[in-house]
Amino acid sequence: MASIIVASGKQKGEFLPLGRRISVIGRAENLPLQLLDDLVSRKHLRISFDEANDRYLAEDMDSRHGVFVNHNRISKPTPLTDGDQILVGQTIMLFTTEDFEDRESALSHYKKVGERSRQTRIE
């Protein structure tokens, strides 16, 4: 399956296994992943599995501050690929095609991804 890992803020390391259902992320208490971020709408982001094309899609739920995938604001359902960064409010999340047993394994995976994308400074 796939997962979302919270990569910044107070909730860093929290993760949401996505399965093949629709997952809504936002500030509302009844959501599978509640983000405690003042710039996040109650229902901000929807992630769904597109069975016909075997992929996950991210969709902005008409939020005030938008959803950004890899620094690009999205306005329609957008396919996600392994390692994509999703920004909602001031919270950065990582999309991965992996499932995790616990918070520690999710954090470990996030740290490994961060090491791979570290910029090299050339002078």
mmCIF file with all atom_site columns, N, CA, C and O in Angstrom, residues 47-97:
data_model
loop_
_atom_site.group_PDB
_atom_site.id
_atom_site.type_symbol
_atom_site.label_atom_id
_atom_site.label_alt_id
_atom_site.label_comp_id
_atom_site.label_asym_id
_atom_site.label_entity_id
_atom_site.label_seq_id
_atom_site.pdbx_PDB_ins_code
_atom_site.Cartn_x
_atom_site.Cartn_y
_atom_site.Cartn_z
_atom_site.occupancy
_atom_site.B_iso_or_equiv
_atom_site.pdbx_formal_charge
_atom_site.auth_seq_id
_atom_site.auth_comp_id
_atom_site.auth_asym_id
_atom_site.auth_atom_id
_atom_site.pdbx_PDB_model_num
ATOM 1   N N  . ILE A 1 47 ? -6.890  12.234 -0.212  1.00 0.00 ? 47 ILE A N  1
ATOM 2   C CA . ILE A 1 47 ? -6.030  11.316 -0.955  1.00 0.00 ? 47 ILE A CA 1
ATOM 3   C C  . ILE A 1 47 ? -6.850  10.066 -1.234  1.00 0.00 ? 47 ILE A C  1
ATOM 4   O O  . ILE A 1 47 ? -7.419  9.474  -0.313  1.00 0.00 ? 47 ILE A O  1
ATOM 5   N N  . SER A 1 48 ? -6.924  9.707  -2.495  1.00 0.00 ? 48 SER A N  1
ATOM 6   C CA . SER A 1 48 ? -7.720  8.542  -2.882  1.00 0.00 ? 48 SER A CA 1
ATOM 7   C C  . SER A 1 48 ? -6.898  7.625  -3.776  1.00 0.00 ? 48 SER A C  1
ATOM 8   O O  . SER A 1 48 ? -5.930  8.052  -4.407  1.00 0.00 ? 48 SER A O  1
ATOM 9   N N  . PHE A 1 49 ? -7.310  6.362  -3.810  1.00 0.00 ? 49 PHE A N  1
ATOM 10  C CA . PHE A 1 49 ? -6.645  5.386  -4.665  1.00 0.00 ? 49 PHE A CA 1
ATOM 11  C C  . PHE A 1 49 ? -7.454  5.238  -5.944  1.00 0.00 ? 49 PHE A C  1
ATOM 12  O O  . PHE A 1 49 ? -8.654  4.977  -5.912  1.00 0.00 ? 49 PHE A O  1
ATOM 13  N N  . ASP A 1 50 ? -6.792  5.405  -7.073  1.00 0.00 ? 50 ASP A N  1
ATOM 14  C CA . ASP A 1 50 ? -7.401  5.259  -8.391  1.00 0.00 ? 50 ASP A CA 1
ATOM 15  C C  . ASP A 1 50 ? -7.107  3.836  -8.869  1.00 0.00 ? 50 ASP A C  1
ATOM 16  O O  . ASP A 1 50 ? -6.027  3.553  -9.366  1.00 0.00 ? 50 ASP A O  1
ATOM 17  N N  . GLU A 1 51 ? -8.087  2.944  -8.684  1.00 0.00 ? 51 GLU A N  1
ATOM 18  C CA . GLU A 1 51 ? -7.883  1.528  -9.026  1.00 0.00 ? 51 GLU A CA 1
ATOM 19  C C  . GLU A 1 51 ? -7.631  1.316  -10.510 1.00 0.00 ? 51 GLU A C  1
ATOM 20  O O  . GLU A 1 51 ? -6.823  0.462  -10.888 1.00 0.00 ? 51 GLU A O  1
ATOM 21  N N  . ALA A 1 52 ? -8.298  2.062  -11.352 1.00 0.00 ? 52 ALA A N  1
ATOM 22  C CA . ALA A 1 52 ? -8.152  1.884  -12.799 1.00 0.00 ? 52 ALA A CA 1
ATOM 23  C C  . ALA A 1 52 ? -6.712  2.106  -13.259 1.00 0.00 ? 52 ALA A C  1
ATOM 24  O O  . ALA A 1 52 ? -6.230  1.454  -14.175 1.00 0.00 ? 52 ALA A O  1
ATOM 25  N N  . ASN A 1 53 ? -6.012  3.045  -12.598 1.00 0.00 ? 53 ASN A N  1
ATOM 26  C CA . ASN A 1 53 ? -4.637  3.379  -12.992 1.00 0.00 ? 53 ASN A CA 1
ATOM 27  C C  . ASN A 1 53 ? -3.595  2.969  -11.955 1.00 0.00 ? 53 ASN A C  1
ATOM 28  O O  . ASN A 1 53 ? -2.416  3.309  -12.106 1.00 0.00 ? 53 ASN A O  1
ATOM 29  N N  . ASP A 1 54 ? -4.045  2.291  -10.876 1.00 0.00 ? 54 ASP A N  1
ATOM 30  C CA . ASP A 1 54 ? -3.148  1.798  -9.825  1.00 0.00 ? 54 ASP A CA 1
ATOM 31  C C  . ASP A 1 54 ? -2.228  2.903  -9.282  1.00 0.00 ? 54 ASP A C  1
ATOM 32  O O  . ASP A 1 54 ? -1.010  2.782  -9.281  1.00 0.00 ? 54 ASP A O  1
ATOM 33  N N  . ARG A 1 55 ? -2.849  4.002  -8.821  1.00 0.00 ? 55 ARG A N  1
ATOM 34  C CA . ARG A 1 55 ? -2.073  5.125  -8.292  1.00 0.00 ? 55 ARG A CA 1
ATOM 35  C C  . ARG A 1 55 ? -2.910  5.888  -7.269  1.00 0.00 ? 55 ARG A C  1
ATOM 36  O O  . ARG A 1 55 ? -4.130  5.733  -7.191  1.00 0.00 ? 55 ARG A O  1
ATOM 37  N N  . TYR A 1 56 ? -2.234  6.729  -6.498  1.00 0.00 ? 56 TYR A N  1
ATOM 38  C CA . TYR A 1 56 ? -2.892  7.585  -5.512  1.00 0.00 ? 56 TYR A CA 1
ATOM 39  C C  . TYR A 1 56 ? -2.987  9.001  -6.076  1.00 0.00 ? 56 TYR A C  1
ATOM 40  O O  . TYR A 1 56 ? -2.092  9.460  -6.783  1.00 0.00 ? 56 TYR A O  1
ATOM 41  N N  . LEU A 1 57 ? -4.083  9.676  -5.725  1.00 0.00 ? 57 LEU A N  1
ATOM 42  C CA . LEU A 1 57 ? -4.316  11.044 -6.174  1.00 0.00 ? 57 LEU A CA 1
ATOM 43  C C  . LEU A 1 57 ? -4.500  11.966 -4.972  1.00 0.00 ? 57 LEU A C  1
ATOM 44  O O  . LEU A 1 57 ? -5.191  11.607 -4.015  1.00 0.00 ? 57 LEU A O  1
ATOM 45  N N  . ALA A 1 58 ? -3.898  13.151 -5.029  1.00 0.00 ? 58 ALA A N  1
ATOM 46  C CA . ALA A 1 58 ? -4.083  14.184 -4.011  1.00 0.00 ? 58 ALA A CA 1
ATOM 47  C C  . ALA A 1 58 ? -5.016  15.236 -4.583  1.00 0.00 ? 58 ALA A C  1
ATOM 48  O O  . ALA A 1 58 ? -4.908  15.595 -5.762  1.00 0.00 ? 58 ALA A O  1
ATOM 49  N N  . GLU A 1 59 ? -5.927  15.726 -3.725  1.00 0.00 ? 59 GLU A N  1
ATOM 50  C CA . GLU A 1 59 ? -6.896  16.715 -4.188  1.00 0.00 ? 59 GLU A CA 1
ATOM 51  C C  . GLU A 1 59 ? -7.150  17.750 -3.100  1.00 0.00 ? 59 GLU A C  1
ATOM 52  O O  . GLU A 1 59 ? -7.414  17.405 -1.949  1.00 0.00 ? 59 GLU A O  1
ATOM 53  N N  . ASP A 1 60 ? -7.064  19.020 -3.469  1.00 0.00 ? 60 ASP A N  1
ATOM 54  C CA . ASP A 1 60 ? -7.379  20.125 -2.562  1.00 0.00 ? 60 ASP A CA 1
ATOM 55  C C  . ASP A 1 60 ? -8.894  20.158 -2.377  1.00 0.00 ? 60 ASP A C  1
ATOM 56  O O  . ASP A 1 60 ? -9.643  20.119 -3.349  1.00 0.00 ? 60 ASP A O  1
ATOM 57  N N  . MET A 1 61 ? -9.361  20.240 -1.136  1.00 0.00 ? 61 MET A N  1
ATOM 58  C CA . MET A 1 61 ? -10.795 20.261 -0.852  1.00 0.00 ? 61 MET A CA 1
ATOM 59  C C  . MET A 1 61 ? -11.283 21.699 -0.677  1.00 0.00 ? 61 MET A C  1
ATOM 60  O O  . MET A 1 61 ? -11.953 22.032 0.292   1.00 0.00 ? 61 MET A O  1
ATOM 61  N N  . ASP A 1 62 ? -10.920 22.555 -1.619  1.00 0.00 ? 62 ASP A N  1
ATOM 62  C CA . ASP A 1 62 ? -11.284 23.972 -1.600  1.00 0.00 ? 62 ASP A CA 1
ATOM 63  C C  . ASP A 1 62 ? -10.789 24.676 -0.343  1.00 0.00 ? 62 ASP A C  1
ATOM 64  O O  . ASP A 1 62 ? -11.490 25.508 0.248   1.00 0.00 ? 62 ASP A O  1
ATOM 65  N N  . SER A 1 63 ? -9.564  24.349 0.056   1.00 0.00 ? 63 SER A N  1
ATOM 66  C CA . SER A 1 63 ? -8.984  24.964 1.246   1.00 0.00 ? 63 SER A CA 1
ATOM 67  C C  . SER A 1 63 ? -8.599  26.417 0.957   1.00 0.00 ? 63 SER A C  1
ATOM 68  O O  . SER A 1 63 ? -8.397  26.796 -0.198  1.00 0.00 ? 63 SER A O  1
ATOM 69  N N  . ARG A 1 64 ? -8.489  27.187 2.001   1.00 0.00 ? 64 ARG A N  1
ATOM 70  C CA . ARG A 1 64 ? -8.162  28.609 1.852   1.00 0.00 ? 64 ARG A CA 1
ATOM 71  C C  . ARG A 1 64 ? -6.714  28.819 1.401   1.00 0.00 ? 64 ARG A C  1
ATOM 72  O O  . ARG A 1 64 ? -6.418  29.677 0.586   1.00 0.00 ? 64 ARG A O  1
ATOM 73  N N  . HIS A 1 65 ? -5.787  27.998 1.946   1.00 0.00 ? 65 HIS A N  1
ATOM 74  C CA . HIS A 1 65 ? -4.356  28.202 1.679   1.00 0.00 ? 65 HIS A CA 1
ATOM 75  C C  . HIS A 1 65 ? -3.783  27.239 0.649   1.00 0.00 ? 65 HIS A C  1
ATOM 76  O O  . HIS A 1 65 ? -2.603  27.306 0.330   1.00 0.00 ? 65 HIS A O  1
ATOM 77  N N  . GLY A 1 66 ? -4.585  26.325 0.138   1.00 0.00 ? 66 GLY A N  1
ATOM 78  C CA . GLY A 1 66 ? -4.151  25.459 -0.939  1.00 0.00 ? 66 GLY A CA 1
ATOM 79  C C  . GLY A 1 66 ? -3.347  24.243 -0.497  1.00 0.00 ? 66 GLY A C  1
ATOM 80  O O  . GLY A 1 66 ? -2.990  24.083 0.671   1.00 0.00 ? 66 GLY A O  1
ATOM 81  N N  . VAL A 1 67 ? -3.082  23.399 -1.473  1.00 0.00 ? 67 VAL A N  1
ATOM 82  C CA . VAL A 1 67 ? -2.262  22.196 -1.306  1.00 0.00 ? 67 VAL A CA 1
ATOM 83  C C  . VAL A 1 67 ? -1.152  22.282 -2.339  1.00 0.00 ? 67 VAL A C  1
ATOM 84  O O  . VAL A 1 67 ? -1.401  22.577 -3.509  1.00 0.00 ? 67 VAL A O  1
ATOM 85  N N  . PHE A 1 68 ? 0.073   22.010 -1.911  1.00 0.00 ? 68 PHE A N  1
ATOM 86  C CA . PHE A 1 68 ? 1.225   22.049 -2.802  1.00 0.00 ? 68 PHE A CA 1
ATOM 87  C C  . PHE A 1 68 ? 1.880   20.672 -2.825  1.00 0.00 ? 68 PHE A C  1
ATOM 88  O O  . PHE A 1 68 ? 2.159   20.091 -1.775  1.00 0.00 ? 68 PHE A O  1
ATOM 89  N N  . VAL A 1 69 ? 2.107   20.152 -4.029  1.00 0.00 ? 69 VAL A N  1
ATOM 90  C CA . VAL A 1 69 ? 2.830   18.896 -4.201  1.00 0.00 ? 69 VAL A CA 1
ATOM 91  C C  . VAL A 1 69 ? 4.144   19.245 -4.881  1.00 0.00 ? 69 VAL A C  1
ATOM 92  O O  . VAL A 1 69 ? 4.151   19.797 -5.985  1.00 0.00 ? 69 VAL A O  1
ATOM 93  N N  . ASN A 1 70 ? 5.236   18.964 -4.183  1.00 0.00 ? 70 ASN A N  1
ATOM 94  C CA . ASN A 1 70 ? 6.579   19.308 -4.694  1.00 0.00 ? 70 ASN A CA 1
ATOM 95  C C  . ASN A 1 70 ? 6.665   20.779 -5.109  1.00 0.00 ? 70 ASN A C  1
ATOM 96  O O  . ASN A 1 70 ? 7.138   21.121 -6.185  1.00 0.00 ? 70 ASN A O  1
ATOM 97  N N  . HIS A 1 71 ? 6.156   21.656 -4.242  1.00 0.00 ? 71 HIS A N  1
ATOM 98  C CA . HIS A 1 71 ? 6.215   23.119 -4.393  1.00 0.00 ? 71 HIS A CA 1
ATOM 99  C C  . HIS A 1 71 ? 5.270   23.679 -5.454  1.00 0.00 ? 71 HIS A C  1
ATOM 100 O O  . HIS A 1 71 ? 5.326   24.873 -5.755  1.00 0.00 ? 71 HIS A O  1
ATOM 101 N N  . ASN A 1 72 ? 4.425   22.844 -6.046  1.00 0.00 ? 72 ASN A N  1
ATOM 102 C CA . ASN A 1 72 ? 3.466   23.312 -7.055  1.00 0.00 ? 72 ASN A CA 1
ATOM 103 C C  . ASN A 1 72 ? 2.053   23.224 -6.496  1.00 0.00 ? 72 ASN A C  1
ATOM 104 O O  . ASN A 1 72 ? 1.627   22.151 -6.065  1.00 0.00 ? 72 ASN A O  1
ATOM 105 N N  . ARG A 1 73 ? 1.341   24.358 -6.537  1.00 0.00 ? 73 ARG A N  1
ATOM 106 C CA . ARG A 1 73 ? -0.048  24.355 -6.049  1.00 0.00 ? 73 ARG A CA 1
ATOM 107 C C  . ARG A 1 73 ? -0.901  23.518 -7.002  1.00 0.00 ? 73 ARG A C  1
ATOM 108 O O  . ARG A 1 73 ? -0.799  23.662 -8.219  1.00 0.00 ? 73 ARG A O  1
ATOM 109 N N  . ILE A 1 74 ? -1.732  22.651 -6.429  1.00 0.00 ? 74 ILE A N  1
ATOM 110 C CA . ILE A 1 74 ? -2.574  21.804 -7.257  1.00 0.00 ? 74 ILE A CA 1
ATOM 111 C C  . ILE A 1 74 ? -3.992  22.359 -7.293  1.00 0.00 ? 74 ILE A C  1
ATOM 112 O O  . ILE A 1 74 ? -4.474  22.929 -6.314  1.00 0.00 ? 74 ILE A O  1
ATOM 113 N N  . SER A 1 75 ? -4.661  22.182 -8.446  1.00 0.00 ? 75 SER A N  1
ATOM 114 C CA . SER A 1 75 ? -6.029  22.670 -8.590  1.00 0.00 ? 75 SER A CA 1
ATOM 115 C C  . SER A 1 75 ? -6.973  21.563 -9.050  1.00 0.00 ? 75 SER A C  1
ATOM 116 O O  . SER A 1 75 ? -8.165  21.793 -9.183  1.00 0.00 ? 75 SER A O  1
ATOM 117 N N  . LYS A 1 76 ? -6.433  20.385 -9.311  1.00 0.00 ? 76 LYS A N  1
ATOM 118 C CA . LYS A 1 76 ? -7.229  19.229 -9.721  1.00 0.00 ? 76 LYS A CA 1
ATOM 119 C C  . LYS A 1 76 ? -6.569  17.981 -9.138  1.00 0.00 ? 76 LYS A C  1
ATOM 120 O O  . LYS A 1 76 ? -5.432  18.045 -8.640  1.00 0.00 ? 76 LYS A O  1
ATOM 121 N N  . PRO A 1 77 ? -7.249  16.849 -9.148  1.00 0.00 ? 77 PRO A N  1
ATOM 122 C CA . PRO A 1 77 ? -6.630  15.624 -8.627  1.00 0.00 ? 77 PRO A CA 1
ATOM 123 C C  . PRO A 1 77 ? -5.273  15.382 -9.294  1.00 0.00 ? 77 PRO A C  1
ATOM 124 O O  . PRO A 1 77 ? -5.157  15.423 -10.520 1.00 0.00 ? 77 PRO A O  1
ATOM 125 N N  . THR A 1 78 ? -4.246  15.203 -8.460  1.00 0.00 ? 78 THR A N  1
ATOM 126 C CA . THR A 1 78 ? -2.870  15.100 -8.925  1.00 0.00 ? 78 THR A CA 1
ATOM 127 C C  . THR A 1 78 ? -2.264  13.768 -8.506  1.00 0.00 ? 78 THR A C  1
ATOM 128 O O  . THR A 1 78 ? -2.283  13.427 -7.322  1.00 0.00 ? 78 THR A O  1
ATOM 129 N N  . PRO A 1 79 ? -1.709  13.003 -9.464  1.00 0.00 ? 79 PRO A N  1
ATOM 130 C CA . PRO A 1 79 ? -1.079  11.724 -9.114  1.00 0.00 ? 79 PRO A CA 1
ATOM 131 C C  . PRO A 1 79 ? 0.122   11.928 -8.196  1.00 0.00 ? 79 PRO A C  1
ATOM 132 O O  . PRO A 1 79 ? 0.883   12.886 -8.348  1.00 0.00 ? 79 PRO A O  1
ATOM 133 N N  . LEU A 1 80 ? 0.270   11.025 -7.227  1.00 0.00 ? 80 LEU A N  1
ATOM 134 C CA . LEU A 1 80 ? 1.395   11.058 -6.304  1.00 0.00 ? 80 LEU A CA 1
ATOM 135 C C  . LEU A 1 80 ? 2.368   9.937  -6.645  1.00 0.00 ? 80 LEU A C  1
ATOM 136 O O  . LEU A 1 80 ? 1.954   8.839  -7.013  1.00 0.00 ? 80 LEU A O  1
ATOM 137 N N  . THR A 1 81 ? 3.662   10.229 -6.486  1.00 0.00 ? 81 THR A N  1
ATOM 138 C CA . THR A 1 81 ? 4.686   9.210  -6.668  1.00 0.00 ? 81 THR A CA 1
ATOM 139 C C  . THR A 1 81 ? 5.538   9.138  -5.410  1.00 0.00 ? 81 THR A C  1
ATOM 140 O O  . THR A 1 81 ? 5.584   10.078 -4.616  1.00 0.00 ? 81 THR A O  1
ATOM 141 N N  . ASP A 1 82 ? 6.227   8.034  -5.240  1.00 0.00 ? 82 ASP A N  1
ATOM 142 C CA . ASP A 1 82 ? 7.034   7.803  -4.052  1.00 0.00 ? 82 ASP A CA 1
ATOM 143 C C  . ASP A 1 82 ? 8.017   8.954  -3.824  1.00 0.00 ? 82 ASP A C  1
ATOM 144 O O  . ASP A 1 82 ? 8.729   9.363  -4.744  1.00 0.00 ? 82 ASP A O  1
ATOM 145 N N  . GLY A 1 83 ? 8.000   9.520  -2.617  1.00 0.00 ? 83 GLY A N  1
ATOM 146 C CA . GLY A 1 83 ? 8.912   10.601 -2.262  1.00 0.00 ? 83 GLY A CA 1
ATOM 147 C C  . GLY A 1 83 ? 8.347   11.996 -2.457  1.00 0.00 ? 83 GLY A C  1
ATOM 148 O O  . GLY A 1 83 ? 9.024   12.975 -2.143  1.00 0.00 ? 83 GLY A O  1
ATOM 149 N N  . ASP A 1 84 ? 7.119   12.126 -2.957  1.00 0.00 ? 84 ASP A N  1
ATOM 150 C CA . ASP A 1 84 ? 6.524   13.452 -3.139  1.00 0.00 ? 84 ASP A CA 1
ATOM 151 C C  . ASP A 1 84 ? 6.339   14.146 -1.793  1.00 0.00 ? 84 ASP A C  1
ATOM 152 O O  . ASP A 1 84 ? 5.965   13.521 -0.806  1.00 0.00 ? 84 ASP A O  1
ATOM 153 N N  . GLN A 1 85 ? 6.593   15.461 -1.776  1.00 0.00 ? 85 GLN A N  1
ATOM 154 C CA . GLN A 1 85 ? 6.339   16.270 -0.590  1.00 0.00 ? 85 GLN A CA 1
ATOM 155 C C  . GLN A 1 85 ? 5.028   17.011 -0.784  1.00 0.00 ? 85 GLN A C  1
ATOM 156 O O  . GLN A 1 85 ? 4.790   17.593 -1.844  1.00 0.00 ? 85 GLN A O  1
ATOM 157 N N  . ILE A 1 86 ? 4.207   16.977 0.249   1.00 0.00 ? 86 ILE A N  1
ATOM 158 C CA . ILE A 1 86 ? 2.905   17.641 0.212   1.00 0.00 ? 86 ILE A CA 1
ATOM 159 C C  . ILE A 1 86 ? 2.901   18.703 1.310   1.00 0.00 ? 86 ILE A C  1
ATOM 160 O O  . ILE A 1 86 ? 3.189   18.391 2.466   1.00 0.00 ? 86 ILE A O  1
ATOM 161 N N  . LEU A 1 87 ? 2.585   19.932 0.942   1.00 0.00 ? 87 LEU A N  1
ATOM 162 C CA . LEU A 1 87 ? 2.527   21.031 1.904   1.00 0.00 ? 87 LEU A CA 1
ATOM 163 C C  . LEU A 1 87 ? 1.083   21.463 2.066   1.00 0.00 ? 87 LEU A C  1
ATOM 164 O O  . LEU A 1 87 ? 0.407   21.800 1.088   1.00 0.00 ? 87 LEU A O  1
ATOM 165 N N  . VAL A 1 88 ? 0.590   21.441 3.308   1.00 0.00 ? 88 VAL A N  1
ATOM 166 C CA . VAL A 1 88 ? -0.722  21.985 3.661   1.00 0.00 ? 88 VAL A CA 1
ATOM 167 C C  . VAL A 1 88 ? -0.496  22.904 4.853   1.00 0.00 ? 88 VAL A C  1
ATOM 168 O O  . VAL A 1 88 ? 0.094   22.501 5.841   1.00 0.00 ? 88 VAL A O  1
ATOM 169 N N  . GLY A 1 89 ? -0.933  24.145 4.736   1.00 0.00 ? 89 GLY A N  1
ATOM 170 C CA . GLY A 1 89 ? -0.653  25.110 5.798   1.00 0.00 ? 89 GLY A CA 1
ATOM 171 C C  . GLY A 1 89 ? 0.854   25.258 5.943   1.00 0.00 ? 89 GLY A C  1
ATOM 172 O O  . GLY A 1 89 ? 1.557   25.530 4.978   1.00 0.00 ? 89 GLY A O  1
ATOM 173 N N  . GLN A 1 90 ? 1.334   25.013 7.162   1.00 0.00 ? 90 GLN A N  1
ATOM 174 C CA . GLN A 1 90 ? 2.775   25.051 7.414   1.00 0.00 ? 90 GLN A CA 1
ATOM 175 C C  . GLN A 1 90 ? 3.317   23.644 7.674   1.00 0.00 ? 90 GLN A C  1
ATOM 176 O O  . GLN A 1 90 ? 4.411   23.491 8.194   1.00 0.00 ? 90 GLN A O  1
ATOM 177 N N  . THR A 1 91 ? 2.553   22.637 7.319   1.00 0.00 ? 91 THR A N  1
ATOM 178 C CA . THR A 1 91 ? 2.921   21.250 7.590   1.00 0.00 ? 91 THR A CA 1
ATOM 179 C C  . THR A 1 91 ? 3.367   20.555 6.311   1.00 0.00 ? 91 THR A C  1
ATOM 180 O O  . THR A 1 91 ? 2.645   20.575 5.312   1.00 0.00 ? 91 THR A O  1
ATOM 181 N N  . ILE A 1 92 ? 4.542   19.965 6.368   1.00 0.00 ? 92 ILE A N  1
ATOM 182 C CA . ILE A 1 92 ? 5.067   19.202 5.239   1.00 0.00 ? 92 ILE A CA 1
ATOM 183 C C  . ILE A 1 92 ? 4.861   17.725 5.526   1.00 0.00 ? 92 ILE A C  1
ATOM 184 O O  . ILE A 1 92 ? 5.147   17.249 6.624   1.00 0.00 ? 92 ILE A O  1
ATOM 185 N N  . MET A 1 93 ? 4.352   17.021 4.512   1.00 0.00 ? 93 MET A N  1
ATOM 186 C CA . MET A 1 93 ? 4.166   15.575 4.623   1.00 0.00 ? 93 MET A CA 1
ATOM 187 C C  . MET A 1 93 ? 4.880   14.909 3.461   1.00 0.00 ? 93 MET A C  1
ATOM 188 O O  . MET A 1 93 ? 5.075   15.518 2.411   1.00 0.00 ? 93 MET A O  1
ATOM 189 N N  . LEU A 1 94 ? 5.257   13.662 3.669   1.00 0.00 ? 94 LEU A N  1
ATOM 190 C CA . LEU A 1 94 ? 5.928   12.873 2.648   1.00 0.00 ? 94 LEU A CA 1
ATOM 191 C C  . LEU A 1 94 ? 5.012   11.734 2.242   1.00 0.00 ? 94 LEU A C  1
ATOM 192 O O  . LEU A 1 94 ? 4.473   11.029 3.101   1.00 0.00 ? 94 LEU A O  1
ATOM 193 N N  . PHE A 1 95 ? 4.824   11.544 0.937   1.00 0.00 ? 95 PHE A N  1
ATOM 194 C CA . PHE A 1 95 ? 4.068   10.411 0.426   1.00 0.00 ? 95 PHE A CA 1
ATOM 195 C C  . PHE A 1 95 ? 5.064   9.310  0.094   1.00 0.00 ? 95 PHE A C  1
ATOM 196 O O  . PHE A 1 95 ? 6.083   9.552  -0.556  1.00 0.00 ? 95 PHE A O  1
ATOM 197 N N  . THR A 1 96 ? 4.797   8.113  0.558   1.00 0.00 ? 96 THR A N  1
ATOM 198 C CA . THR A 1 96 ? 5.643   6.979  0.235   1.00 0.00 ? 96 THR A CA 1
ATOM 199 C C  . THR A 1 96 ? 4.776   5.778  -0.093  1.00 0.00 ? 96 THR A C  1
ATOM 200 O O  . THR A 1 96 ? 3.661   5.663  0.407   1.00 0.00 ? 96 THR A O  1
ATOM 201 N N  . THR A 1 97 ? 5.277   4.919  -0.932  1.00 0.00 ? 97 THR A N  1
ATOM 202 C CA . THR A 1 97 ? 4.534   3.726  -1.316  1.00 0.00 ? 97 THR A CA 1
ATOM 203 C C  . THR A 1 97 ? 4.694   2.608  -0.298  1.00 0.00 ? 97 THR A C  1
ATOM 204 O O  . THR A 1 97 ? 4.174   1.519  -0.487  1.00 0.00 ? 97 THR A O  1
#
